[in-house]
mmCIF file of C-alpha atoms in Angstrom:
data_model
loop_
_atom_site.group_PDB
_atom_site.id
_atom_site.type_symbol
_atom_site.label_atom_id
_atom_site.label_comp_id
_atom_site.label_asym_id
_atom_site.label_seq_id
_atom_site.Cartn_x
_atom_site.Cartn_y
_atom_site.Cartn_z
ATOM 1 C CA MET C 20 -10.102 -26.684 -12.251
ATOM 2 C CA VAL C 21 -10.657 -23.448 -11.991
ATOM 3 C CA GLN C 22 -11.062 -20.523 -15.126
ATOM 4 C CA LEU C 23 -9.567 -17.358 -15.248
ATOM 5 C CA THR C 24 -11.016 -14.230 -16.327
ATOM 6 C CA VAL C 25 -9.148 -10.852 -15.666
ATOM 7 C CA ARG C 26 -10.230 -7.198 -16.619
ATOM 8 C CA HIS C 27 -8.256 -3.603 -16.893
ATOM 9 C CA GLU C 28 -11.430 -1.118 -14.916
ATOM 10 C CA ALA C 29 -10.611 2.723 -14.479
ATOM 11 C CA TRP C 30 -11.735 4.620 -11.299
ATOM 12 C CA PRO C 31 -11.618 8.400 -10.819
ATOM 13 C CA VAL C 32 -10.083 10.147 -8.324
ATOM 14 C CA ARG C 33 -11.317 13.125 -5.706
ATOM 15 C CA GLY C 34 -9.828 15.603 -7.734
ATOM 16 C CA LYS C 35 -6.167 15.210 -8.514
ATOM 17 C CA PHE C 36 -3.217 12.871 -7.055
ATOM 18 C CA THR C 37 0.033 14.081 -7.073
ATOM 19 C CA ILE C 38 3.500 13.104 -5.831
ATOM 20 C CA SER C 39 7.052 13.708 -6.537
ATOM 21 C CA ARG C 40 6.743 11.163 -10.055
ATOM 22 C CA GLY C 41 3.329 12.816 -11.477
ATOM 23 C CA SER C 42 -0.245 13.197 -11.100
ATOM 24 C CA ARG C 43 -3.476 10.725 -11.613
ATOM 25 C CA THR C 44 -6.561 11.636 -11.973
ATOM 26 C CA GLN C 45 -7.756 8.410 -12.465
ATOM 27 C CA ALA C 46 -6.617 4.566 -10.782
ATOM 28 C CA ASP C 47 -6.211 2.612 -13.294
ATOM 29 C CA VAL C 48 -6.429 -1.439 -11.973
ATOM 30 C CA VAL C 49 -6.474 -4.468 -13.061
ATOM 31 C CA VAL C 50 -9.217 -7.242 -11.806
ATOM 32 C CA ALA C 51 -8.473 -10.851 -12.243
ATOM 33 C CA GLU C 52 -11.331 -13.728 -11.214
ATOM 34 C CA LEU C 53 -10.956 -16.998 -10.624
ATOM 35 C CA SER C 54 -14.276 -19.149 -10.881
ATOM 36 C CA ASP C 55 -14.567 -22.999 -10.025
ATOM 37 C CA GLY C 56 -18.302 -23.420 -11.841
ATOM 38 C CA THR C 57 -19.628 -22.410 -8.144
ATOM 39 C CA HIS C 58 -17.412 -19.556 -6.601
ATOM 40 C CA VAL C 59 -16.106 -16.733 -7.377
ATOM 41 C CA GLY C 60 -12.868 -14.990 -6.260
ATOM 42 C CA ARG C 61 -11.786 -11.880 -7.044
ATOM 43 C CA GLY C 62 -8.264 -9.707 -6.509
ATOM 44 C CA GLU C 63 -6.820 -6.776 -7.864
ATOM 45 C CA CYS C 64 -3.967 -4.677 -8.399
ATOM 46 C CA LEU C 65 -2.672 -1.692 -9.851
ATOM 47 C CA PRO C 66 0.307 -1.841 -12.492
ATOM 48 C CA TYR C 67 2.903 0.480 -11.254
ATOM 49 C CA PRO C 68 5.234 2.377 -13.936
ATOM 50 C CA ARG C 69 7.777 2.854 -11.568
ATOM 51 C CA TYR C 70 8.591 -0.886 -12.032
ATOM 52 C CA GLY C 71 8.247 -1.565 -15.092
ATOM 53 C CA GLU C 72 4.493 -2.582 -15.165
ATOM 54 C CA SER C 73 1.938 -1.452 -17.370
ATOM 55 C CA VAL C 74 -2.592 -2.429 -17.518
ATOM 56 C CA GLU C 75 -1.264 -4.495 -20.959
ATOM 57 C CA GLY C 76 1.858 -6.024 -19.597
ATOM 58 C CA VAL C 77 0.027 -7.205 -16.319
ATOM 59 C CA ILE C 78 -2.977 -8.821 -17.946
ATOM 60 C CA ALA C 79 -0.585 -10.758 -20.684
ATOM 61 C CA GLU C 80 0.772 -11.524 -17.463
ATOM 62 C CA ILE C 81 -2.402 -13.083 -16.072
ATOM 63 C CA GLU C 82 -4.268 -14.129 -19.222
ATOM 64 C CA ALA C 83 -0.683 -16.394 -19.718
ATOM 65 C CA LEU C 84 -1.854 -18.408 -16.317
ATOM 66 C CA GLY C 85 -5.168 -19.675 -18.005
ATOM 67 C CA GLY C 86 -3.665 -23.018 -19.191
ATOM 68 C CA PRO C 87 -1.861 -23.456 -15.630
ATOM 69 C CA LEU C 88 -4.422 -23.186 -13.597
ATOM 70 C CA ALA C 89 -6.989 -25.840 -16.121
ATOM 71 C CA GLU C 90 -4.028 -28.030 -15.253
ATOM 72 C CA GLY C 91 -4.100 -27.223 -11.823
ATOM 73 C CA LEU C 92 -1.955 -24.637 -10.821
ATOM 74 C CA ASP C 93 -3.064 -23.594 -7.184
ATOM 75 C CA ARG C 94 -1.817 -20.691 -4.631
ATOM 76 C CA ARG C 95 1.129 -22.213 -3.859
ATOM 77 C CA GLY C 96 2.482 -23.255 -6.993
ATOM 78 C CA LEU C 97 1.868 -19.344 -7.976
ATOM 79 C CA GLN C 98 4.735 -18.064 -5.809
ATOM 80 C CA SER C 99 7.628 -19.691 -7.911
ATOM 81 C CA ARG C 100 5.358 -19.206 -11.263
ATOM 82 C CA LEU C 101 5.169 -15.787 -11.549
ATOM 83 C CA PRO C 102 7.722 -12.888 -9.292
ATOM 84 C CA ALA C 103 6.548 -10.563 -6.770
ATOM 85 C CA GLY C 104 4.536 -8.010 -8.450
ATOM 86 C CA ALA C 105 1.325 -6.549 -9.343
ATOM 87 C CA ALA C 106 0.147 -9.561 -11.641
ATOM 88 C CA ARG C 107 0.743 -12.008 -9.153
ATOM 89 C CA ASN C 108 -0.783 -10.006 -6.572
ATOM 90 C CA ALA C 109 -4.497 -9.893 -8.606
ATOM 91 C CA VAL C 110 -4.153 -13.476 -8.737
ATOM 92 C CA ASP C 111 -2.956 -14.490 -5.432
ATOM 93 C CA LEU C 112 -5.646 -12.384 -3.811
ATOM 94 C CA ALA C 113 -7.980 -14.256 -6.444
ATOM 95 C CA PHE C 114 -7.390 -17.643 -4.618
ATOM 96 C CA TRP C 115 -7.484 -16.328 -1.197
ATOM 97 C CA ASP C 116 -10.992 -15.027 -1.958
ATOM 98 C CA LEU C 117 -11.727 -18.806 -3.713
ATOM 99 C CA GLU C 118 -10.437 -20.608 -1.396
ATOM 100 C CA CYS C 119 -12.603 -18.209 1.254
ATOM 101 C CA LYS C 120 -15.486 -19.579 -0.574
ATOM 102 C CA ARG C 121 -15.443 -22.883 -0.822
ATOM 103 C CA ALA C 122 -14.845 -23.336 2.685
ATOM 104 C CA GLY C 123 -17.252 -21.268 4.089
ATOM 105 C CA LYS C 124 -14.206 -19.399 6.238
ATOM 106 C CA ARG C 125 -12.532 -15.996 6.437
ATOM 107 C CA HIS C 126 -9.065 -15.256 5.299
ATOM 108 C CA TRP C 127 -8.112 -14.834 8.703
ATOM 109 C CA ASP C 128 -8.610 -18.818 9.641
ATOM 110 C CA LEU C 129 -7.468 -19.722 6.516
ATOM 111 C CA ALA C 130 -3.932 -17.950 7.371
ATOM 112 C CA GLY C 131 -4.843 -19.321 10.979
ATOM 113 C CA LEU C 132 -4.391 -15.506 12.316
ATOM 114 C CA PRO C 133 -6.596 -14.435 15.043
ATOM 115 C CA GLN C 134 -9.626 -12.128 13.975
ATOM 116 C CA PRO C 135 -8.792 -8.867 13.265
ATOM 117 C CA GLY C 136 -10.174 -5.435 14.408
ATOM 118 C CA PRO C 137 -10.390 -2.090 12.799
ATOM 119 C CA VAL C 138 -6.669 -0.150 12.045
ATOM 120 C CA THR C 139 -6.273 3.266 12.098
ATOM 121 C CA THR C 140 -5.383 4.590 8.739
ATOM 122 C CA ALA C 141 -2.949 7.713 7.897
ATOM 123 C CA PHE C 142 -4.620 9.886 5.689
ATOM 124 C CA THR C 143 -2.339 11.146 2.720
ATOM 125 C CA LEU C 144 -2.339 14.931 1.655
ATOM 126 C CA SER C 145 -0.821 14.775 -2.009
ATOM 127 C CA ILE C 146 1.963 17.176 -2.965
ATOM 128 C CA ASP C 147 0.443 20.995 -3.609
ATOM 129 C CA THR C 148 1.467 24.525 -2.533
ATOM 130 C CA PRO C 149 2.295 25.044 0.912
ATOM 131 C CA GLU C 150 -1.003 27.452 1.338
ATOM 132 C CA GLU C 151 -3.519 24.653 0.002
ATOM 133 C CA MET C 152 -1.486 21.475 1.754
ATOM 134 C CA GLY C 153 -2.491 24.073 4.558
ATOM 135 C CA ARG C 154 -5.725 24.253 3.768
ATOM 136 C CA LYS C 155 -6.621 19.956 3.264
ATOM 137 C CA ALA C 156 -4.753 19.771 6.192
ATOM 138 C CA ALA C 157 -7.225 21.754 8.519
ATOM 139 C CA ALA C 158 -9.848 19.688 6.561
ATOM 140 C CA ASN C 159 -8.409 16.814 8.325
ATOM 141 C CA ALA C 160 -7.192 18.462 11.621
ATOM 142 C CA GLU C 161 -9.537 15.476 13.261
ATOM 143 C CA ARG C 162 -7.606 12.858 11.979
ATOM 144 C CA PRO C 163 -5.034 11.078 13.965
ATOM 145 C CA ILE C 164 -2.675 10.952 10.937
ATOM 146 C CA LEU C 165 -1.511 12.900 7.962
ATOM 147 C CA LYS C 166 0.997 11.332 5.253
ATOM 148 C CA LEU C 167 2.469 14.190 3.238
ATOM 149 C CA LYS C 168 3.841 13.807 -0.254
ATOM 150 C CA LEU C 169 7.030 15.413 -0.391
ATOM 151 C CA ALA C 170 9.874 16.500 -2.886
ATOM 152 C CA GLY C 171 10.419 19.572 -3.668
ATOM 153 C CA PRO C 172 12.246 22.785 -2.630
ATOM 154 C CA ASP C 173 9.138 24.055 -0.295
ATOM 155 C CA ASP C 174 8.942 20.876 1.453
ATOM 156 C CA LEU C 175 10.134 22.876 4.857
ATOM 157 C CA ASP C 176 6.664 25.159 4.098
ATOM 158 C CA ARG C 177 4.602 22.050 3.012
ATOM 159 C CA VAL C 178 5.042 20.426 6.477
ATOM 160 C CA GLU C 179 5.159 23.817 8.737
ATOM 161 C CA ALA C 180 1.753 24.624 6.935
ATOM 162 C CA VAL C 181 0.573 21.153 7.799
ATOM 163 C CA ARG C 182 1.181 21.542 11.488
ATOM 164 C CA ALA C 183 0.117 24.781 11.882
ATOM 165 C CA ASN C 184 -3.175 23.711 10.379
ATOM 166 C CA ALA C 185 -3.335 20.397 12.074
ATOM 167 C CA PRO C 186 -1.782 20.615 15.400
ATOM 168 C CA LYS C 187 -2.373 17.178 17.042
ATOM 169 C CA ALA C 188 -2.147 15.457 14.360
ATOM 170 C CA ARG C 189 0.675 12.525 14.017
ATOM 171 C CA ILE C 190 2.821 13.520 10.879
ATOM 172 C CA VAL C 191 4.628 11.180 8.474
ATOM 173 C CA VAL C 192 6.363 12.384 5.163
ATOM 174 C CA ASP C 193 7.225 10.312 1.906
ATOM 175 C CA ALA C 194 9.688 11.541 -0.014
ATOM 176 C CA ASN C 195 8.937 8.916 -3.012
ATOM 177 C CA GLU C 196 12.946 8.785 -3.610
ATOM 178 C CA GLY C 197 12.782 12.647 -4.117
ATOM 179 C CA TRP C 198 15.562 13.852 -1.578
ATOM 180 C CA THR C 199 19.253 13.271 -1.247
ATOM 181 C CA ALA C 200 21.014 12.391 2.226
ATOM 182 C CA ALA C 201 22.441 15.796 2.824
ATOM 183 C CA GLN C 202 18.711 17.202 2.063
ATOM 184 C CA TYR C 203 17.182 14.613 4.934
ATOM 185 C CA SER C 204 20.357 15.421 7.278
ATOM 186 C CA ALA C 205 19.489 19.643 6.853
ATOM 187 C CA LEU C 206 15.395 18.789 7.044
ATOM 188 C CA VAL C 207 15.576 16.616 10.219
ATOM 189 C CA PRO C 208 15.760 18.885 12.855
ATOM 190 C CA ASP C 209 13.165 21.084 11.678
ATOM 191 C CA LEU C 210 11.152 17.573 11.273
ATOM 192 C CA GLN C 211 12.030 16.485 14.285
ATOM 193 C CA ARG C 212 10.314 20.380 15.662
ATOM 194 C CA LEU C 213 7.451 19.970 13.897
ATOM 195 C CA GLY C 214 6.457 16.037 15.389
ATOM 196 C CA VAL C 215 7.307 14.280 12.174
ATOM 197 C CA VAL C 216 7.587 10.646 13.155
ATOM 198 C CA MET C 217 8.578 8.561 10.374
ATOM 199 C CA VAL C 218 9.737 9.825 6.376
ATOM 200 C CA GLU C 219 9.071 7.220 3.903
ATOM 201 C CA GLN C 220 11.893 6.389 0.749
ATOM 202 C CA PRO C 221 14.186 9.668 0.886
ATOM 203 C CA LEU C 222 16.867 8.218 -1.354
ATOM 204 C CA PRO C 223 15.592 6.496 -4.624
ATOM 205 C CA ALA C 224 16.290 2.674 -4.046
ATOM 206 C CA GLY C 225 19.501 1.374 -5.613
ATOM 207 C CA ASP C 226 20.967 4.739 -4.550
ATOM 208 C CA ASP C 227 20.308 4.312 -0.924
ATOM 209 C CA ALA C 228 23.642 3.071 0.756
ATOM 210 C CA ALA C 229 23.868 6.554 2.176
ATOM 211 C CA LEU C 230 21.310 5.815 4.833
ATOM 212 C CA ALA C 231 23.837 3.840 6.504
ATOM 213 C CA GLY C 232 26.149 6.084 7.207
ATOM 214 C CA ILE C 233 23.969 8.905 8.658
ATOM 215 C CA GLU C 234 21.989 9.276 11.879
ATOM 216 C CA ARG C 235 18.264 9.162 11.793
ATOM 217 C CA PRO C 236 16.709 10.933 14.209
ATOM 218 C CA VAL C 237 13.639 10.346 12.004
ATOM 219 C CA PRO C 238 12.789 7.493 11.626
ATOM 220 C CA VAL C 239 13.490 6.080 7.347
ATOM 221 C CA CYS C 240 11.113 3.560 6.456
ATOM 222 C CA ALA C 241 11.752 1.633 2.574
ATOM 223 C CA ASP C 242 9.424 1.512 0.339
ATOM 224 C CA GLU C 243 10.398 1.487 -3.402
ATOM 225 C CA SER C 244 13.653 -0.100 -1.781
ATOM 226 C CA CYS C 245 11.475 -3.443 0.297
ATOM 227 C CA HIS C 246 9.590 -5.315 -2.453
ATOM 228 C CA ASP C 247 9.565 -8.766 -0.978
ATOM 229 C CA THR C 248 11.739 -11.098 1.636
ATOM 230 C CA ALA C 249 14.441 -11.878 -0.644
ATOM 231 C CA THR C 250 15.304 -7.732 -0.884
ATOM 232 C CA LEU C 251 15.278 -7.417 3.042
ATOM 233 C CA ALA C 252 18.885 -8.535 3.182
ATOM 234 C CA ALA C 253 19.706 -5.103 1.698
ATOM 235 C CA LEU C 254 17.956 -3.092 3.913
ATOM 236 C CA LYS C 255 20.137 -3.541 7.200
ATOM 237 C CA GLY C 256 21.753 -0.820 8.984
ATOM 238 C CA ARG C 257 19.625 1.523 6.303
ATOM 239 C CA TYR C 258 16.055 1.735 7.110
ATOM 240 C CA ASP C 259 14.081 1.499 10.525
ATOM 241 C CA MET C 260 10.925 0.539 8.977
ATOM 242 C CA VAL C 261 9.896 -1.107 5.667
ATOM 243 C CA ASN C 262 6.421 -0.631 4.122
ATOM 244 C CA ILE C 263 4.493 -3.875 2.758
ATOM 245 C CA LYS C 264 2.485 -3.152 -0.114
ATOM 246 C CA LEU C 265 0.848 -6.149 -1.324
ATOM 247 C CA ASP C 266 1.142 -5.252 -4.755
ATOM 248 C CA LYS C 267 4.954 -5.380 -4.164
ATOM 249 C CA THR C 268 5.007 -8.945 -2.203
ATOM 250 C CA GLY C 269 2.483 -10.362 -5.398
ATOM 251 C CA GLY C 270 -0.125 -11.191 -2.638
ATOM 252 C CA LEU C 271 -0.763 -11.921 0.915
ATOM 253 C CA THR C 272 1.162 -15.275 0.905
ATOM 254 C CA GLU C 273 4.471 -13.472 0.719
ATOM 255 C CA ALA C 274 3.618 -10.357 2.429
ATOM 256 C CA LEU C 275 2.911 -12.580 5.788
ATOM 257 C CA ARG C 276 5.963 -14.029 4.997
ATOM 258 C CA LEU C 277 7.344 -10.645 5.164
ATOM 259 C CA LYS C 278 5.955 -9.076 7.766
ATOM 260 C CA GLN C 279 6.732 -12.479 10.000
ATOM 261 C CA ALA C 280 10.672 -11.857 8.690
ATOM 262 C CA ALA C 281 11.192 -7.652 8.940
ATOM 263 C CA GLU C 282 9.676 -8.235 12.474
ATOM 264 C CA ALA C 283 12.241 -11.140 13.099
ATOM 265 C CA GLU C 284 14.671 -8.506 11.694
ATOM 266 C CA GLY C 285 14.186 -5.834 14.275
ATOM 267 C CA TYR C 286 12.308 -3.448 11.829
ATOM 268 C CA GLY C 287 9.043 -1.373 12.277
ATOM 269 C CA ILE C 288 6.010 -2.172 9.876
ATOM 270 C CA MET C 289 3.642 0.202 8.083
ATOM 271 C CA VAL C 290 1.157 -1.274 5.892
ATOM 272 C CA GLY C 291 0.255 0.349 3.033
ATOM 273 C CA CYS C 292 -1.419 0.616 -0.490
ATOM 274 C CA MET C 293 -1.505 1.553 -3.853
ATOM 275 C CA LEU C 294 -4.120 4.188 -4.952
ATOM 276 C CA THR C 295 -6.866 1.285 -6.033
ATOM 277 C CA THR C 296 -10.619 0.453 -4.387
ATOM 278 C CA SER C 297 -11.549 -0.997 -1.209
ATOM 279 C CA LEU C 298 -10.933 -4.535 -3.454
ATOM 280 C CA ALA C 299 -7.422 -4.207 -3.321
ATOM 281 C CA CYS C 300 -7.168 -2.636 0.111
ATOM 282 C CA ALA C 301 -9.292 -5.274 2.007
ATOM 283 C CA PRO C 302 -6.693 -8.439 2.466
ATOM 284 C CA ALA C 303 -4.586 -4.961 3.764
ATOM 285 C CA VAL C 304 -6.440 -4.717 6.866
ATOM 286 C CA VAL C 305 -5.514 -8.159 8.120
ATOM 287 C CA LEU C 306 -2.021 -7.577 7.305
ATOM 288 C CA ALA C 307 -1.828 -4.437 9.249
ATOM 289 C CA GLN C 308 -3.007 -5.620 12.594
ATOM 290 C CA GLY C 309 -0.657 -5.327 15.132
ATOM 291 C CA VAL C 310 1.997 -2.593 13.201
ATOM 292 C CA ALA C 311 2.935 0.730 13.719
ATOM 293 C CA LEU C 312 1.750 2.446 11.078
ATOM 294 C CA THR C 313 -1.132 2.027 8.436
ATOM 295 C CA ASP C 314 -1.884 3.571 4.934
ATOM 296 C CA ILE C 315 -4.712 2.068 3.593
ATOM 297 C CA ASP C 316 -6.898 5.166 2.595
ATOM 298 C CA ALA C 317 -6.629 4.482 -0.799
ATOM 299 C CA PRO C 318 -10.393 4.230 -1.130
ATOM 300 C CA LEU C 319 -11.423 7.822 0.406
ATOM 301 C CA LEU C 320 -9.517 9.470 -2.407
ATOM 302 C CA LEU C 321 -11.746 7.747 -5.029
ATOM 303 C CA ALA C 322 -15.109 9.643 -6.369
ATOM 304 C CA GLU C 323 -16.160 5.930 -6.415
ATOM 305 C CA ASP C 324 -15.513 2.736 -5.072
ATOM 306 C CA ARG C 325 -17.054 -0.876 -4.746
ATOM 307 C CA ASP C 326 -20.331 -1.806 -3.836
ATOM 308 C CA PRO C 327 -19.961 -3.039 -0.849
ATOM 309 C CA PRO C 328 -17.088 -0.705 -0.262
ATOM 310 C CA LEU C 329 -14.831 -0.577 2.946
ATOM 311 C CA LYS C 330 -16.208 0.241 5.670
ATOM 312 C CA ILE C 331 -14.373 3.204 7.226
ATOM 313 C CA GLU C 332 -15.975 5.445 9.589
ATOM 314 C CA GLY C 333 -13.150 8.694 10.046
ATOM 315 C CA SER C 334 -10.104 7.124 9.679
ATOM 316 C CA LEU C 335 -10.954 3.537 11.128
ATOM 317 C CA VAL C 336 -11.048 0.980 8.626
ATOM 318 C CA TYR C 337 -12.802 -2.229 9.384
ATOM 319 C CA PRO C 338 -12.248 -5.612 8.176
ATOM 320 C CA PRO C 339 -14.142 -6.951 4.719
ATOM 321 C CA ALA C 340 -17.336 -8.342 4.773
ATOM 322 C CA PRO C 341 -17.499 -11.275 2.823
ATOM 323 C CA ALA C 342 -19.319 -9.886 -0.251
ATOM 324 C CA LEU C 343 -16.268 -7.786 -0.852
ATOM 325 C CA TRP C 344 -13.614 -10.274 -0.041
ATOM 326 C CA GLY C 345 -12.064 -12.824 2.132
#
């Protein structure tokens, strides 16, 4: 029998984080803990309004599991008990952490995976004026990958400013559903010229069929359009890559399945994160082994983080210490 506790935590952002849907000055996360009386497992998620989630709603979803958990609900049973999303993610990750502590093993051992090494993360520049994004690019010019949040009339100017101030960096851009197919097609020659290697979710999910009818010389990655393995079939012909995030898949259990299925279908893999602490990003390190692109820089965007945090040297993110997770 395991006992459940759940709480809301607010973590301040370093400055302000802005995408096409608005700005944030803090990360409002939900933490689930599972205790067997000896060991405690933790998992963290970020309720996302874009997916109809709220802190209160996610907490209620998790609290409703108290009875089933006391009656023996385990991680495998959880997969059908809750839909993919933030609530299931927090509990799934808490189960993984608890199982690791009980067994005295690391999460990659339980998953039957090789020991992970460090991964290189993209560093995100949120939407701002071209001048300000150029300034931020200059301050991070030595980072190997910069990810630009876009979705506005000055997007090309923003990319131009970043490229001028970070000439060596690989650049990926994320429109967060803010473009049209015509905008992608109009921008793509200049994006190629500026060395952009990927465009993330240019069109709104549910309105992205047009991607199947246009050339995509700069690969397009599904984010809001790809949640779990059930959503994979609808992406065929529209996307070249998929962005796997634990809060979308509903935990590491399903994320590992999605990664395997997407690779089998020939998609390039990106592993991303929400605006969360190191606790939520820690499981993504093992998921990010061998993928085309990793974007788990959220701890770098916060003013404060867990103790201990993920070890991050520059843009190199190391596997978590057992005291953090897994």
